Amino acid sequence: MTTAEGAAGDLPAAPDAARAAHRSPAIRRMAGALRAGETGAWRWSARVAVVLPTAALAFCVAVLAVKAAPAIGVNGLGFFTHSAYKIGSAYAPTVYTNGIAHPKGSAYGVLALIVGTLQSSVIALVVALPVSLGCAFALTERLPRWVSRPLGFAIELLAGIPSVVLGLWGVLTFGPILANNVYPAIARHMPNVPVLDWFRGTPGRGEGLLTGGLVLSLMIVPIITATTADLFRQVPPLPKEGAEALGMTDWEVAHRVTIPWVRAGIIGATALGLGRALGETIVLAMTTGSINRIAPNIFGSMSTFAAEIVTQLSSSLTDATGFAVATLAEMALVLAVISVLVNLVARWIVTRTSRLGGPVGSGV
Amino acid sequence: MADDASTTSPQVAPAVTEAKLAPGPVDPVLAAIDPDRGRPADAVVTRGLTLRFGEKTILSSIDMQFARGSITALIGPTGSGKSTFLRTLNRMNDKVQGFRYEGDVLLDGASIWTPGLDLLNLRRRVGMLFQRPNPFPMSIRDNVVAGVKAHRIAKGKQLDVVAEQRLREVGLWDSVKDRLGDSPFRLSGGQQQLLCLARALAVGPEVLLLDEPTSSLDPISTEYVEALLRQLAPALTLIVVTHNLAQARRVSHHTMFFYDGHLVEHGPTDDLFERPKDPQTERYVTGRIG
Ligand SMILES: Nc1ncnc2c1ncn2[C@@H]1O[C@H](COP(=O)(O)OP(=O)(O)OP(=O)(O)O)[C@@H](O)[C@H]1O
Ligand SMILES: [Mg+2]
């Protein structure tokens, strides 16, 4: 560490050096020691920052695996091929399978939860992605500053609304409104042909897959919008002007130049939103009807992994053998694995598509 | 100002310009099938064009004619309004905050600000090449045909034909024919600029605006682009902004000198450089201002 003395002597003093020159040598030494300590602390905090999340993740997965171990063996592969959540009889004598204790008649299967989690996330994403891109485009390219500033702020506020509030609104207001005014029209006008007949059926009271997916999309729109708007701001003006000068419409400029320029980043933002959707719990527990089954149509009630875990927790704790809780841990483990897999796929897509992306913001 | 000189088309320009650019004898048969037959001799005309950003006047009352098939160089010190003028001609300035204009710009005799005019088609007819290459984030082939697709000039297999033809036209075909599906960002700067030129040419413009097209290129690429521009000239009307006075002399038939918010002088390039009428022009072309 160099002291200010020498520097202040022969070179034109930098502002800091000039100030330091007025202090006594003792104070200067102390300041020097402090700064050295600061550097050390900084280095250490960086190390901790790197290690901590990784360690936390590993610890989490390890604990889950240990807790889930008894259930994994007993539930077997059948766990993934049917749908059930039966704790079993608390009064009948305990049964042993491969030496693991569980109540008589217990049965668990998560097929519907896997399907439901993917379905609700996909619906949320399919709705949220175009809305978010449109919002981000309007915020960055279309609206005057005095509109886009407060609007951007409002969208960010939406991200801060506790999900339980959104869930309550979804089940009390949003769902019923849709079920009364929108869903019947969709159901009536969809032709009765394969695939599309999935959009037919009784809308019910608005608790189900579509309502859940739509409320979920409201939660991820702010995430994707904010990230994408930042990305759009990084696109240099020159390629966009080139496209305009070639006689492209604003829409063509967005779709052929601006969006592809940051395509990799948009996929990253989408993966972020998808991660949120896969793990979202309370909104889905409140708005989907929470029934462990595959929805018969898009309006039907169903459940997802996270929602099922939270709704089954208290009853599972009553299982004296602890088998229900072990199964919950297994479910959590499966959810974690699904999330990781989805992220890996997103990464893979990013590396594939960044090949033709812009030199900036493409993550290469 | 040298109004008499400016109205002269390059075909009857002074012998020295003529010799340098060698347009060749006028073939009566070619003249008869000339697609420009019956069109105004001037592709672009500006009438009392005044350009402002907010309260600041950038250029005032520019009257100028750009003869069809000629190359006009725009010279002048930094900030003299060359880019502003150029970007007005394809209406790129229209959406710039505070931009205002008076007067008019005529393309083939019709105002570019005619109400209800198809702006996209105007930009197809008046192409632009920028100071730095600006390829789009898509494959090399898709770059060339991006405008063609947008204007629905060709589709399907025809696009490959267009891509090859335009890449050949700019001399890029041989170096990229094996990597048409690759990213354009791995091409050299000069190659990227040629790609952008191919892209601009692909939509069949009548006028091409070039804002310092070679300022980011090395001398060899610059020379190549200049040669290309000279080849394009009879079919296209070119307007080139350049800081490189030697380049202006090498490629252009006409030169306009902007200084201090005015079009100080314009005329046949050799006249302007050899026999400038205005003392400011003389000082600029001899390297004493700017
Ligand atoms: N969007 C704008 N808003 C306000 N003033 C502008 C804007 N664009 C350009 N100007 C001003 O207009 C004047 C002319 O700029 P212009 O870019 O046309 O100069 P130029 O001759 O092309 O310069 P250079 O040779 O450096 O490219 C400059 O004083 C510039 O500050
Ligand atoms: Mg300029």
Tab-separated table of C-alpha atoms in Angstrom, chain B residues 2-277:
chain	number	residue	atom	x	y	z
B	2	ALA	CA	-22.968	28.253	-58.466
B	3	ASP	CA	-26.515	27.591	-59.516
B	4	ASP	CA	-25.697	27.225	-63.187
B	5	ALA	CA	-23.220	24.468	-62.428
B	6	SER	CA	-25.491	22.591	-60.047
B	7	THR	CA	-28.223	22.080	-62.624
B	8	THR	CA	-25.820	20.390	-65.007
B	9	SER	CA	-26.314	16.666	-65.020
B	10	PRO	CA	-23.211	14.483	-64.817
B	11	GLN	CA	-23.622	13.309	-68.374
B	12	VAL	CA	-22.697	16.757	-69.625
B	13	ALA	CA	-20.371	17.596	-66.773
B	14	PRO	CA	-16.936	19.016	-67.609
B	15	ALA	CA	-14.640	16.723	-69.516
B	16	VAL	CA	-12.361	16.035	-66.604
B	17	THR	CA	-15.179	14.516	-64.509
B	18	GLU	CA	-16.440	12.709	-67.542
B	19	ALA	CA	-13.091	11.041	-68.183
B	20	LYS	CA	-12.627	9.993	-64.581
B	21	LEU	CA	-15.967	8.210	-64.370
B	22	ALA	CA	-16.213	7.005	-67.969
B	23	PRO	CA	-19.957	6.485	-68.313
B	24	GLY	CA	-19.439	5.285	-71.895
B	25	PRO	CA	-21.185	6.368	-75.091
B	26	VAL	CA	-24.942	6.713	-74.984
B	27	ASP	CA	-26.384	3.797	-76.899
B	28	PRO	CA	-29.647	4.757	-78.643
B	29	VAL	CA	-31.135	1.331	-78.034
B	30	LEU	CA	-30.240	1.434	-74.356
B	31	ALA	CA	-31.625	4.947	-74.173
B	32	ALA	CA	-34.922	3.754	-75.650
B	33	ILE	CA	-35.365	1.040	-73.039
B	34	ASP	CA	-34.066	3.263	-70.242
B	35	PRO	CA	-36.509	2.802	-67.338
B	36	ASP	CA	-35.835	6.370	-66.274
B	37	ARG	CA	-37.109	7.704	-69.576
B	38	GLY	CA	-39.815	10.258	-68.987
B	39	ARG	CA	-38.863	10.844	-65.374
B	40	PRO	CA	-37.498	14.150	-64.111
B	41	ALA	CA	-33.780	14.554	-64.755
B	42	ASP	CA	-33.293	15.264	-61.072
B	43	ALA	CA	-34.067	12.374	-58.776
B	44	VAL	CA	-34.111	14.524	-55.673
B	45	VAL	CA	-34.756	18.248	-55.395
B	46	THR	CA	-34.789	20.319	-52.243
B	47	ARG	CA	-36.664	23.608	-52.217
B	48	GLY	CA	-35.909	26.200	-49.580
B	49	LEU	CA	-35.273	23.411	-47.107
B	50	THR	CA	-34.705	24.714	-43.599
B	51	LEU	CA	-34.031	22.219	-40.806
B	52	ARG	CA	-34.326	22.897	-37.087
B	53	PHE	CA	-33.958	21.019	-33.857
B	54	GLY	CA	-36.099	22.929	-31.378
B	55	GLU	CA	-35.194	26.590	-31.710
B	56	LYS	CA	-31.800	25.809	-33.184
B	57	THR	CA	-31.577	26.163	-36.945
B	58	ILE	CA	-29.213	23.549	-38.325
B	59	LEU	CA	-29.464	24.422	-42.022
B	60	SER	CA	-31.348	27.208	-43.734
B	61	SER	CA	-32.981	27.370	-47.159
B	62	ILE	CA	-31.162	24.709	-49.095
B	63	ASP	CA	-32.028	24.665	-52.800
B	64	MET	CA	-30.378	21.746	-54.487
B	65	GLN	CA	-30.884	19.268	-57.293
B	66	PHE	CA	-29.472	15.771	-57.343
B	67	ALA	CA	-29.233	14.594	-60.942
B	68	ARG	CA	-30.408	11.059	-61.572
B	69	GLY	CA	-27.521	8.648	-61.670
B	70	SER	CA	-25.017	11.096	-60.216
B	71	ILE	CA	-22.882	10.878	-57.103
B	72	THR	CA	-22.976	13.900	-54.845
B	73	ALA	CA	-20.575	14.334	-51.960
B	74	LEU	CA	-21.564	16.310	-48.872
B	75	ILE	CA	-18.601	17.836	-47.124
B	76	GLY	CA	-18.202	20.225	-44.232
B	77	PRO	CA	-16.841	20.351	-40.714
B	78	THR	CA	-18.308	18.371	-37.858
B	79	GLY	CA	-21.682	19.631	-36.748
B	80	SER	CA	-22.368	21.449	-40.010
B	81	GLY	CA	-25.567	19.481	-40.526
B	82	LYS	CA	-24.550	16.937	-43.168
B	83	SER	CA	-26.129	13.990	-41.387
B	84	THR	CA	-29.198	16.027	-40.511
B	85	PHE	CA	-29.642	16.916	-44.164
B	86	LEU	CA	-29.116	13.345	-45.310
B	87	ARG	CA	-31.472	11.857	-42.742
B	88	THR	CA	-34.162	14.312	-43.783
B	89	LEU	CA	-34.220	12.872	-47.292
B	90	ASN	CA	-35.620	9.517	-46.164
B	91	ARG	CA	-37.565	11.097	-43.307
B	92	MET	CA	-35.476	9.451	-40.602
B	93	ASN	CA	-35.561	12.766	-38.748
B	94	ASP	CA	-39.339	12.960	-38.602
B	95	LYS	CA	-39.628	11.183	-35.279
B	96	VAL	CA	-36.650	12.913	-33.691
B	97	GLN	CA	-37.769	15.083	-30.805
B	98	GLY	CA	-37.871	18.751	-31.771
B	99	PHE	CA	-37.209	18.254	-35.470
B	100	ARG	CA	-38.944	20.781	-37.708
B	101	TYR	CA	-38.577	21.630	-41.343
B	102	GLU	CA	-39.666	24.269	-43.807
B	103	GLY	CA	-39.539	24.011	-47.561
B	104	ASP	CA	-39.812	20.749	-49.369
B	105	VAL	CA	-37.993	17.720	-50.714
B	106	LEU	CA	-39.147	16.302	-54.028
B	107	LEU	CA	-38.481	12.729	-55.019
B	108	ASP	CA	-39.229	12.291	-58.712
B	109	GLY	CA	-41.155	15.533	-58.551
B	110	ALA	CA	-43.405	14.548	-55.634
B	111	SER	CA	-42.987	15.818	-52.101
B	112	ILE	CA	-41.738	13.223	-49.620
B	113	TRP	CA	-44.137	14.753	-47.112
B	114	THR	CA	-47.204	14.317	-49.304
B	115	PRO	CA	-50.053	13.470	-46.919
B	116	GLY	CA	-50.945	9.800	-47.093
B	117	LEU	CA	-47.639	8.904	-48.720
B	118	ASP	CA	-46.413	5.366	-48.060
B	119	LEU	CA	-43.451	6.028	-45.786
B	120	LEU	CA	-42.265	2.433	-45.948
B	121	ASN	CA	-42.164	2.572	-49.723
B	122	LEU	CA	-40.356	5.913	-49.597
B	123	ARG	CA	-37.674	4.243	-47.513
B	124	ARG	CA	-37.520	1.381	-49.945
B	125	ARG	CA	-36.896	3.876	-52.741
B	126	VAL	CA	-34.427	5.941	-50.713
B	127	GLY	CA	-31.993	3.524	-49.089
B	128	MET	CA	-29.387	4.315	-46.469
B	129	LEU	CA	-25.962	3.069	-45.495
B	130	PHE	CA	-24.654	4.103	-42.104
B	131	GLN	CA	-21.346	5.232	-40.692
B	132	ARG	CA	-20.755	1.933	-38.964
B	133	PRO	CA	-21.919	-1.436	-40.251
B	134	ASN	CA	-25.199	-2.406	-38.597
B	135	PRO	CA	-26.043	-6.010	-39.458
B	136	PHE	CA	-29.209	-7.474	-37.976
B	137	PRO	CA	-29.061	-10.347	-35.474
B	138	MET	CA	-29.869	-13.020	-38.037
B	139	SER	CA	-27.896	-15.114	-40.495
B	140	ILE	CA	-25.881	-13.542	-43.287
B	141	ARG	CA	-28.397	-14.676	-45.863
B	142	ASP	CA	-31.343	-13.392	-43.843
B	143	ASN	CA	-29.599	-10.048	-43.477
B	144	VAL	CA	-29.438	-9.597	-47.218
B	145	VAL	CA	-33.094	-10.465	-47.736
B	146	ALA	CA	-34.514	-8.829	-44.591
B	147	GLY	CA	-35.837	-5.836	-46.512
B	148	VAL	CA	-36.946	-8.003	-49.424
B	149	LYS	CA	-39.062	-10.041	-47.048
B	150	ALA	CA	-40.473	-6.978	-45.312
B	151	HIS	CA	-41.533	-5.461	-48.637
B	152	ARG	CA	-42.674	-8.828	-49.972
B	153	ILE	CA	-40.588	-8.383	-53.104
B	154	ALA	CA	-39.713	-12.060	-53.217
B	155	LYS	CA	-40.335	-15.167	-51.178
B	156	GLY	CA	-39.365	-18.798	-50.770
B	157	LYS	CA	-36.653	-20.028	-53.095
B	158	GLN	CA	-36.439	-16.642	-54.815
B	159	LEU	CA	-34.909	-15.261	-51.632
B	160	ASP	CA	-31.850	-17.465	-52.092
B	161	VAL	CA	-31.475	-16.138	-55.610
B	162	VAL	CA	-31.767	-12.553	-54.399
B	163	ALA	CA	-29.245	-13.194	-51.631
B	164	GLU	CA	-26.694	-14.682	-54.001
B	165	GLN	CA	-27.173	-12.001	-56.627
B	166	ARG	CA	-26.787	-9.122	-54.164
B	167	LEU	CA	-23.815	-10.689	-52.406
B	168	ARG	CA	-22.168	-11.132	-55.784
B	169	GLU	CA	-22.964	-7.563	-56.653
B	170	VAL	CA	-20.971	-6.309	-53.672
B	171	GLY	CA	-18.257	-8.926	-54.176
B	172	LEU	CA	-18.964	-10.760	-50.937
B	173	TRP	CA	-20.354	-13.986	-52.367
B	174	ASP	CA	-17.141	-15.961	-52.599
B	175	SER	CA	-16.086	-15.258	-49.044
B	176	VAL	CA	-19.467	-16.001	-47.452
B	177	LYS	CA	-21.071	-18.590	-49.708
B	178	ASP	CA	-20.115	-21.393	-47.340
B	179	ARG	CA	-21.371	-19.612	-44.235
B	180	LEU	CA	-24.648	-18.048	-45.304
B	181	GLY	CA	-26.301	-19.427	-42.179
B	182	ASP	CA	-23.686	-17.971	-39.847
B	183	SER	CA	-23.839	-14.872	-37.702
B	184	PRO	CA	-22.817	-11.704	-39.533
B	185	PHE	CA	-21.008	-10.445	-36.447
B	186	ARG	CA	-18.029	-12.659	-37.117
B	187	LEU	CA	-17.397	-10.984	-40.467
B	188	SER	CA	-14.754	-8.261	-40.624
B	189	GLY	CA	-15.933	-4.661	-40.377
B	190	GLY	CA	-15.456	-4.144	-44.093
B	191	GLN	CA	-17.358	-7.311	-44.933
B	192	GLN	CA	-20.147	-6.268	-42.585
B	193	GLN	CA	-20.419	-2.912	-44.329
B	194	LEU	CA	-20.594	-4.663	-47.709
B	195	LEU	CA	-23.296	-6.909	-46.305
B	196	CYS	CA	-25.258	-3.829	-45.259
B	197	LEU	CA	-24.779	-2.422	-48.750
B	198	ALA	CA	-26.069	-5.657	-50.257
B	199	ARG	CA	-29.041	-5.465	-47.903
B	200	ALA	CA	-29.787	-1.885	-48.943
B	201	LEU	CA	-29.471	-2.706	-52.640
B	202	ALA	CA	-31.694	-5.764	-52.368
B	203	VAL	CA	-34.902	-3.742	-52.065
B	204	GLY	CA	-34.160	-1.940	-55.321
B	205	PRO	CA	-33.688	1.664	-54.174
B	206	GLU	CA	-33.523	4.589	-56.593
B	207	VAL	CA	-31.535	6.824	-54.290
B	208	LEU	CA	-28.902	5.692	-51.803
B	209	LEU	CA	-27.881	7.885	-48.885
B	210	LEU	CA	-24.486	7.114	-47.393
B	211	ASP	CA	-23.331	8.698	-44.144
B	212	GLU	CA	-19.554	8.364	-43.973
B	213	PRO	CA	-19.819	4.799	-45.293
B	214	THR	CA	-16.100	4.099	-45.159
B	215	SER	CA	-15.084	5.908	-41.987
B	216	SER	CA	-14.721	2.655	-40.049
B	217	LEU	CA	-12.938	0.770	-42.835
B	218	ASP	CA	-9.290	0.256	-43.716
B	219	PRO	CA	-7.853	1.825	-46.891
B	220	ILE	CA	-8.208	-1.330	-48.988
B	221	SER	CA	-11.862	-1.857	-48.083
B	222	THR	CA	-12.444	1.858	-48.552
B	223	GLU	CA	-11.026	1.715	-52.041
B	224	TYR	CA	-13.180	-1.298	-52.775
B	225	VAL	CA	-16.367	0.381	-51.562
B	226	GLU	CA	-15.524	3.496	-53.563
B	227	ALA	CA	-15.119	1.457	-56.726
B	228	LEU	CA	-18.437	-0.194	-55.999
B	229	LEU	CA	-20.174	3.148	-55.538
B	230	ARG	CA	-18.847	4.334	-58.875
B	231	GLN	CA	-20.282	1.223	-60.517
B	232	LEU	CA	-23.662	1.749	-58.871
B	233	ALA	CA	-23.936	5.353	-59.917
B	234	PRO	CA	-25.574	5.263	-63.345
B	235	ALA	CA	-28.397	3.085	-62.053
B	236	LEU	CA	-28.667	4.793	-58.689
B	237	THR	CA	-28.496	8.344	-57.425
B	238	LEU	CA	-25.955	8.438	-54.614
B	239	ILE	CA	-25.562	11.078	-51.930
B	240	VAL	CA	-22.467	10.529	-49.808
B	241	VAL	CA	-21.441	12.342	-46.650
B	242	THR	CA	-17.698	12.200	-46.194
B	243	HIS	CA	-14.979	13.776	-44.114
B	244	ASN	CA	-12.433	12.429	-46.510
B	245	LEU	CA	-11.900	15.164	-49.079
B	246	ALA	CA	-9.800	12.888	-51.271
B	247	GLN	CA	-12.680	10.452	-51.288
B	248	ALA	CA	-15.106	13.170	-52.308
B	249	ARG	CA	-12.798	14.018	-55.201
B	250	ARG	CA	-12.364	10.397	-56.199
B	251	VAL	CA	-15.986	9.316	-56.259
B	252	SER	CA	-18.316	12.241	-56.719
B	253	HIS	CA	-19.583	14.202	-59.677
B	254	HIS	CA	-20.904	16.958	-57.526
B	255	THR	CA	-19.893	18.295	-54.159
B	256	MET	CA	-21.850	20.339	-51.637
B	257	PHE	CA	-20.010	22.246	-48.950
B	258	PHE	CA	-21.911	22.916	-45.733
B	259	TYR	CA	-20.595	25.374	-43.241
B	260	ASP	CA	-22.110	27.267	-40.353
B	261	GLY	CA	-25.724	26.346	-41.114
B	262	HIS	CA	-25.508	27.118	-44.796
B	263	LEU	CA	-24.873	25.412	-48.061
B	264	VAL	CA	-21.919	27.622	-48.821
B	265	GLU	CA	-21.110	26.309	-52.242
B	266	HIS	CA	-21.924	23.442	-54.542
B	267	GLY	CA	-20.969	22.448	-58.035
B	268	PRO	CA	-19.063	19.928	-60.076
B	269	THR	CA	-16.523	18.312	-57.811
B	270	ASP	CA	-13.449	19.405	-59.730
B	271	ASP	CA	-14.622	22.979	-59.933
B	272	LEU	CA	-15.321	23.085	-56.232
B	273	PHE	CA	-11.931	21.708	-55.321
B	274	GLU	CA	-9.841	23.427	-58.026
B	275	ARG	CA	-11.659	26.707	-58.387
B	276	PRO	CA	-13.748	27.306	-55.263
B	277	LYS	CA	-15.783	30.480	-55.574
